[in-house]
Amino acid sequence: MALDKNIAVLIGGVGGAKLASGLVEAVPPERLTFIVNTGDDFWHLGLKICPDIDTLMYTLSCLVNPELGWGIADDTTAALDSLARHYQVEPWFRLGDQDLATHILRTHWLRRGRSLTAVTTCLAERLGLRTAILPMSDDEVPTMVNTIERGELGFQEYFVKYAWSPVIRSIRHQGCEKARLSQPAQAALTEADIVLIAPSNPWLSLAPILAIPGLRDLLTRLTAPVVAVTPIIAGDAVKGPTAKIMRELGLQVSARAVARFYGGLIDGFVDDRRNEPFEIEGLRTIQLNTLMNNQADKVALARALLDWIVRWAR
Ligand code: FO1
């Protein structure tokens, strides 16, 4: 049976989208709101690219490339190949032909003066989604990664062009001091019965959301429980740079270190059953199977963690 509660989810990246596809089977779509990281967004070849929003939209509309976890399944790259062959444009960021349609329409609507929130709502509706997908802010807050080898890089340069190999010194969220949480995102959090923090990369995908002024305060004022899900399983990241970044920032690669990163903001933590159990005073924890290899795992995790929260959050 679907859980009849309002649920707001702070989310970004491929790991988060996996849990999202479980949640949409466990909760009625109109009860779910995803508040998405836009720190990865950038302007490329004149187009506004919002990778985390698109990953979530494509995942929930079953368009996503299942091998990559981003982009559209069976997409071609004729436009990118042509840019490289005829105009010597370096094709370091792989934009598929079908994916380009999303970026063209988004950019067109933005240039006509619509907000990213409004544009994202229209794109998601046209893809047939009934779940709210909201950018964390309508203001641009690009993540800038300061690296030892290459100095400061824009997020996608760090992540894609240099394949997250440079060593991170620090990360900043450019312009965050002036950014505002979008009004619909604020309303979704205020009206939520449960707030989840997805198993996305805490430093790359969730820190940008938490950097929006007022968001941390809002989370601590909520009466609804705030619960994070570990991205660390068996002492390592499933995919991507989470473990590497933790080491570079001088942290132990553990679920406990992730829980501490969210310290003061969360009431509960969903750990993986393969991790070393830990206790933090005042924090409820449960160990579940958080490794999502297939749709059944995703739905089982979504149901189990919601059942657990409902039991103690009454
Ligand atoms: N990731 C890559 O590793 N290489 C790419 O060329 C690439 C292109 C790309 C295009 C559109 C899009 O929505 C996502 C894309 N990604 C690519 C994934 C993206 O860099 C990451 O998912 C996130 O920004 C990190 O969460």
Coordinates of C-alpha atoms and ligand atoms in Angstrom, one line a residue:
M1 CA 0.0 0.0 0.0
A2 CA 1.3 3.5 -0.9
L3 CA 2.2 5.7 2.1
D4 CA -0.1 8.7 2.4
K5 CA 2.4 11.3 3.7
N6 CA 4.0 14.4 2.2
I7 CA 7.6 13.6 1.5
A8 CA 10.3 16.0 0.5
V9 CA 13.6 14.7 -0.7
L10 CA 16.9 16.6 -1.0
I11 CA 18.6 14.9 -4.0
G12 CA 21.3 15.0 -6.6
G13 CA 23.1 12.7 -9.0
V14 CA 22.7 9.1 -10.1
G15 CA 22.7 7.5 -6.6
G16 CA 19.8 9.7 -5.5
A17 CA 17.8 8.9 -8.6
K18 CA 17.9 5.2 -7.8
L19 CA 16.2 5.8 -4.5
A20 CA 13.8 8.2 -6.3
S21 CA 12.6 5.4 -8.6
G22 CA 11.8 3.3 -5.5
L23 CA 10.0 6.1 -3.8
V24 CA 7.7 6.7 -6.7
E25 CA 6.3 3.2 -6.2
A26 CA 6.0 3.6 -2.5
V27 CA 4.3 7.0 -2.2
P28 CA 1.5 8.6 -4.3
P29 CA 3.2 10.8 -6.9
E30 CA 1.4 14.0 -5.8
R31 CA 2.7 13.5 -2.2
L32 CA 6.4 13.5 -3.3
T33 CA 8.6 16.5 -4.0
F34 CA 12.2 16.3 -5.1
I35 CA 14.4 19.3 -4.3
V36 CA 17.3 18.9 -6.7
N37 CA 21.0 20.1 -6.6
T38 CA 21.7 22.6 -9.3
G39 CA 25.4 23.2 -8.3
D40 CA 26.3 20.9 -11.2
D41 CA 24.5 23.1 -13.7
F42 CA 26.5 25.0 -16.3
W43 CA 26.2 26.8 -19.6
H44 CA 27.8 24.8 -22.5
L45 CA 27.7 25.7 -26.2
G46 CA 25.1 28.3 -25.4
L47 CA 22.8 25.8 -23.6
K48 CA 21.8 25.6 -20.0
I49 CA 22.5 22.0 -18.8
C50 CA 21.1 20.8 -15.5
P51 CA 22.4 17.3 -15.1
D52 CA 20.9 16.3 -11.8
I53 CA 17.4 17.6 -12.8
D54 CA 17.7 15.7 -16.1
T55 CA 19.0 12.5 -14.5
L56 CA 16.0 12.5 -12.2
M57 CA 13.5 13.4 -15.0
Y58 CA 14.9 10.7 -17.3
T59 CA 15.0 8.1 -14.5
L60 CA 11.4 8.7 -13.4
S61 CA 10.1 8.8 -17.0
C62 CA 12.1 5.5 -17.8
L63 CA 14.0 7.3 -20.6
V64 CA 17.4 7.1 -18.8
N65 CA 20.4 5.2 -20.2
P66 CA 20.5 2.3 -17.7
E67 CA 24.2 1.6 -18.1
L68 CA 25.3 5.2 -17.5
G69 CA 22.5 6.3 -15.1
W70 CA 22.4 9.6 -16.9
G71 CA 21.4 10.7 -20.5
I72 CA 18.8 9.0 -22.6
A73 CA 18.8 5.3 -23.5
D74 CA 20.0 4.5 -27.1
D75 CA 20.8 8.2 -27.7
T76 CA 23.0 9.1 -30.7
T77 CA 25.7 11.8 -30.8
A78 CA 25.4 13.1 -34.4
A79 CA 25.3 16.8 -33.4
L80 CA 28.3 16.4 -31.1
D81 CA 30.2 14.4 -33.8
S82 CA 29.4 17.1 -36.3
L83 CA 30.6 19.9 -34.0
A84 CA 33.9 18.0 -33.6
R85 CA 34.4 17.0 -37.2
H86 CA 33.4 20.3 -39.0
Y87 CA 34.1 22.9 -36.3
Q88 CA 36.8 21.4 -34.2
V89 CA 34.8 21.7 -31.0
E90 CA 36.2 19.4 -28.3
P91 CA 33.4 17.0 -27.5
W92 CA 34.4 16.5 -23.8
F93 CA 30.9 16.7 -22.5
R94 CA 28.7 14.1 -24.2
L95 CA 25.4 15.6 -25.2
G96 CA 23.2 13.1 -26.9
D97 CA 20.9 14.2 -29.8
Q98 CA 17.7 13.4 -27.9
D99 CA 19.1 14.9 -24.7
L100 CA 19.9 18.1 -26.7
A101 CA 16.1 18.6 -27.1
T102 CA 15.8 19.1 -23.4
H103 CA 18.6 21.6 -23.2
I104 CA 17.3 23.5 -26.3
L105 CA 13.8 23.8 -24.9
R106 CA 15.0 24.7 -21.4
T107 CA 17.3 27.4 -22.7
H108 CA 14.6 28.8 -25.0
W109 CA 12.1 29.1 -22.1
L110 CA 14.7 30.5 -19.8
R111 CA 15.6 33.1 -22.4
R112 CA 12.0 34.1 -22.6
G113 CA 12.2 35.0 -18.9
R114 CA 10.7 32.0 -17.2
S115 CA 12.3 30.7 -14.0
L116 CA 14.2 27.5 -13.8
T117 CA 11.5 26.2 -11.4
A118 CA 8.7 27.0 -14.0
V119 CA 10.7 25.5 -16.8
T120 CA 11.5 22.3 -14.9
T121 CA 7.8 21.9 -14.0
C122 CA 6.8 22.2 -17.7
L123 CA 9.5 19.8 -18.8
A124 CA 8.6 17.2 -16.2
E125 CA 4.9 17.5 -17.0
R126 CA 5.5 17.0 -20.7
L127 CA 7.5 13.9 -19.9
G128 CA 4.4 12.6 -18.1
L129 CA 5.7 13.0 -14.5
R130 CA 3.2 13.7 -11.7
T131 CA 5.8 14.1 -9.0
A132 CA 7.2 17.6 -8.3
I133 CA 10.8 18.2 -9.4
L134 CA 12.1 21.5 -8.1
P135 CA 15.5 23.0 -8.5
M136 CA 16.9 24.0 -5.1
S137 CA 17.0 27.7 -6.3
D138 CA 16.3 29.8 -9.3
D139 CA 19.6 31.6 -8.7
E140 CA 22.8 30.1 -10.2
V141 CA 25.0 28.6 -7.6
P142 CA 27.8 26.8 -9.6
T143 CA 30.0 24.4 -7.6
M144 CA 33.6 25.3 -8.0
V145 CA 36.2 22.7 -7.1
N146 CA 39.7 23.9 -6.0
T147 CA 42.2 21.2 -7.0
I148 CA 45.9 20.7 -6.3
E149 CA 46.9 19.9 -9.9
R150 CA 44.6 22.3 -11.9
G151 CA 43.6 25.0 -9.5
E152 CA 39.9 26.0 -9.5
L153 CA 37.6 24.1 -11.9
G154 CA 34.0 24.4 -12.7
F155 CA 32.1 21.3 -11.5
Q156 CA 31.7 19.5 -14.9
E157 CA 35.3 20.2 -15.9
Y158 CA 36.4 18.5 -12.6
F159 CA 33.9 15.7 -12.9
V160 CA 33.8 14.9 -16.6
K161 CA 36.7 16.6 -18.4
Y162 CA 39.3 15.5 -15.8
A163 CA 37.3 12.4 -14.7
W164 CA 37.4 13.5 -11.0
S165 CA 41.2 12.6 -10.9
P166 CA 42.5 16.0 -9.6
V167 CA 42.9 16.1 -5.8
I168 CA 40.4 18.4 -4.1
R169 CA 41.6 21.1 -1.8
S170 CA 38.3 22.7 -1.2
I171 CA 34.8 23.2 -2.7
R172 CA 32.8 26.4 -2.9
H173 CA 29.3 27.3 -4.0
Q174 CA 29.7 30.4 -6.1
G175 CA 27.1 33.1 -5.3
C176 CA 25.4 31.0 -2.6
E177 CA 25.3 33.9 -0.1
K178 CA 22.9 35.7 -2.4
A179 CA 20.9 32.7 -3.5
R180 CA 17.4 32.0 -2.3
L181 CA 15.6 28.7 -1.8
S182 CA 12.8 28.7 -4.3
Q183 CA 9.3 29.4 -2.8
P184 CA 7.9 26.0 -3.9
A185 CA 10.9 24.2 -2.4
Q186 CA 10.4 26.1 0.9
A187 CA 6.7 25.2 0.9
A188 CA 7.4 21.6 0.2
L189 CA 9.8 21.4 3.1
T190 CA 7.4 23.2 5.5
E191 CA 4.5 21.0 4.5
A192 CA 6.5 17.7 4.6
D193 CA 5.6 14.9 7.0
I194 CA 9.0 13.4 6.3
V195 CA 12.2 14.9 4.8
L196 CA 14.7 12.6 3.3
I197 CA 18.3 13.2 2.3
A198 CA 19.0 10.9 -0.6
P199 CA 22.1 8.6 -0.8
S200 CA 23.8 11.1 -3.1
N201 CA 27.3 12.4 -2.7
P202 CA 27.2 14.6 0.4
W203 CA 30.0 16.9 -0.6
L204 CA 29.2 17.3 -4.3
S205 CA 25.4 16.9 -4.5
L206 CA 24.0 17.8 -1.1
A207 CA 26.4 20.4 0.2
P208 CA 25.2 22.9 -2.5
I209 CA 21.6 22.5 -1.4
L210 CA 22.6 22.9 2.3
A211 CA 24.6 26.0 1.3
I212 CA 21.4 27.9 0.3
P213 CA 20.9 30.5 3.1
G214 CA 18.2 29.7 5.5
L215 CA 17.9 26.0 4.5
R216 CA 19.8 24.6 7.5
D217 CA 17.7 26.8 9.8
L218 CA 14.5 25.6 8.1
L219 CA 15.5 21.9 8.5
T220 CA 16.3 22.3 12.2
R221 CA 13.0 24.2 12.8
L222 CA 10.8 21.5 11.1
T223 CA 8.8 19.2 13.3
A224 CA 8.9 16.5 10.6
P225 CA 11.8 14.0 10.9
V226 CA 14.8 14.5 8.7
V227 CA 16.5 11.3 7.7
A228 CA 19.6 10.7 5.6
V229 CA 20.5 7.5 3.6
T230 CA 24.1 6.4 3.5
P231 CA 26.0 6.6 0.2
I232 CA 28.7 4.5 1.8
I233 CA 28.3 0.7 1.6
A234 CA 30.8 -1.8 2.9
G235 CA 33.1 1.1 3.7
D236 CA 33.2 2.3 0.1
A237 CA 31.2 4.3 -2.5
V238 CA 29.1 2.2 -4.9
K239 CA 30.2 4.4 -7.8
G240 CA 31.7 7.9 -8.3
P241 CA 34.1 10.0 -6.2
T242 CA 32.5 10.0 -2.7
A243 CA 35.2 7.8 -1.1
K244 CA 38.0 9.6 -2.9
I245 CA 36.8 13.0 -1.8
M246 CA 36.4 11.9 1.8
R247 CA 40.0 10.8 1.8
E248 CA 41.1 14.1 0.2
L249 CA 39.2 16.1 2.8
G250 CA 40.9 14.1 5.6
L251 CA 37.8 12.1 6.6
Q252 CA 37.5 8.4 7.3
V253 CA 35.5 6.7 4.5
S254 CA 32.6 5.5 6.7
A255 CA 28.9 5.9 7.1
R256 CA 29.6 7.4 10.5
A257 CA 31.5 10.3 8.9
V258 CA 28.6 10.9 6.5
A259 CA 26.2 11.0 9.5
R260 CA 28.5 13.5 11.2
F261 CA 28.5 15.6 8.1
Y262 CA 24.7 16.0 8.5
G263 CA 25.1 16.4 12.3
G264 CA 22.5 18.7 13.8
L265 CA 20.3 18.5 10.8
I266 CA 19.1 14.8 10.9
D267 CA 17.0 12.8 13.3
G268 CA 17.6 9.5 11.6
F269 CA 20.2 7.7 9.5
V270 CA 19.6 4.8 7.3
D271 CA 22.9 2.8 7.3
D272 CA 23.8 -0.2 5.2
R273 CA 23.8 -3.6 6.8
R274 CA 27.3 -4.3 5.5
N275 CA 28.7 -1.3 7.4
E276 CA 30.3 -1.3 10.8
P277 CA 27.4 -0.3 13.2
F278 CA 27.9 3.0 15.0
E279 CA 26.0 5.1 17.5
I280 CA 25.7 8.9 17.6
E281 CA 23.9 10.4 20.6
G282 CA 20.4 11.5 19.7
L283 CA 20.5 9.9 16.2
R284 CA 18.2 7.0 15.4
T285 CA 19.8 4.5 13.0
I286 CA 18.8 1.4 11.2
Q287 CA 20.7 -0.9 9.0
L288 CA 19.1 -2.0 5.7
N289 CA 20.1 -3.2 2.3
T290 CA 20.9 0.1 0.6
L291 CA 22.6 -1.5 -2.4
M292 CA 20.1 -0.9 -5.2
N293 CA 21.0 -3.3 -8.0
N294 CA 17.5 -3.6 -9.5
Q295 CA 14.0 -2.0 -9.3
A296 CA 12.9 -4.5 -6.6
D297 CA 15.8 -3.4 -4.3
K298 CA 14.9 0.3 -4.9
V299 CA 11.2 -0.3 -3.9
A300 CA 12.2 -2.5 -1.0
L301 CA 14.5 0.1 0.4
A302 CA 12.0 2.9 -0.1
R303 CA 9.3 0.9 1.7
A304 CA 11.5 -0.3 4.5
L305 CA 12.9 3.1 5.4
L306 CA 9.5 4.8 5.3
D307 CA 8.0 2.0 7.5
W308 CA 10.8 2.5 10.0
I309 CA 10.4 6.3 10.1
V310 CA 6.6 6.1 10.4
R311 CA 7.0 3.8 13.4
W312 CA 9.1 6.3 15.5
A313 CA 7.9 9.6 14.1
R314 CA 4.2 9.3 15.0
Ligands
FO1_1 N1 29.0 12.3 -17.2 C1 30.1 11.9 -17.7 O1 30.9 11.2 -17.0 N2 30.5 12.2 -19.0 C2 29.7 13.0 -19.8 O2 30.1 13.3 -20.9 C3 28.5 13.4 -19.3 C4 27.6 14.2 -20.1 C5 26.3 14.5 -19.5 C6 25.4 15.1 -20.3 C7 24.1 15.4 -19.8 C8 23.8 15.1 -18.5 O3 22.6 15.4 -18.0 C9 24.7 14.4 -17.7 C10 26.0 14.1 -18.2 N3 26.9 13.5 -17.4 C11 28.1 13.1 -18.0 C12 26.6 13.1 -16.0 C13 26.9 14.3 -15.1 O4 28.2 14.9 -15.3 C14 26.8 13.8 -13.7 O5 25.6 13.0 -13.5 C15 26.5 14.8 -12.6 O6 26.6 16.1 -12.8 C16 27.1 14.3 -11.2 O7 26.0 14.1 -10.5

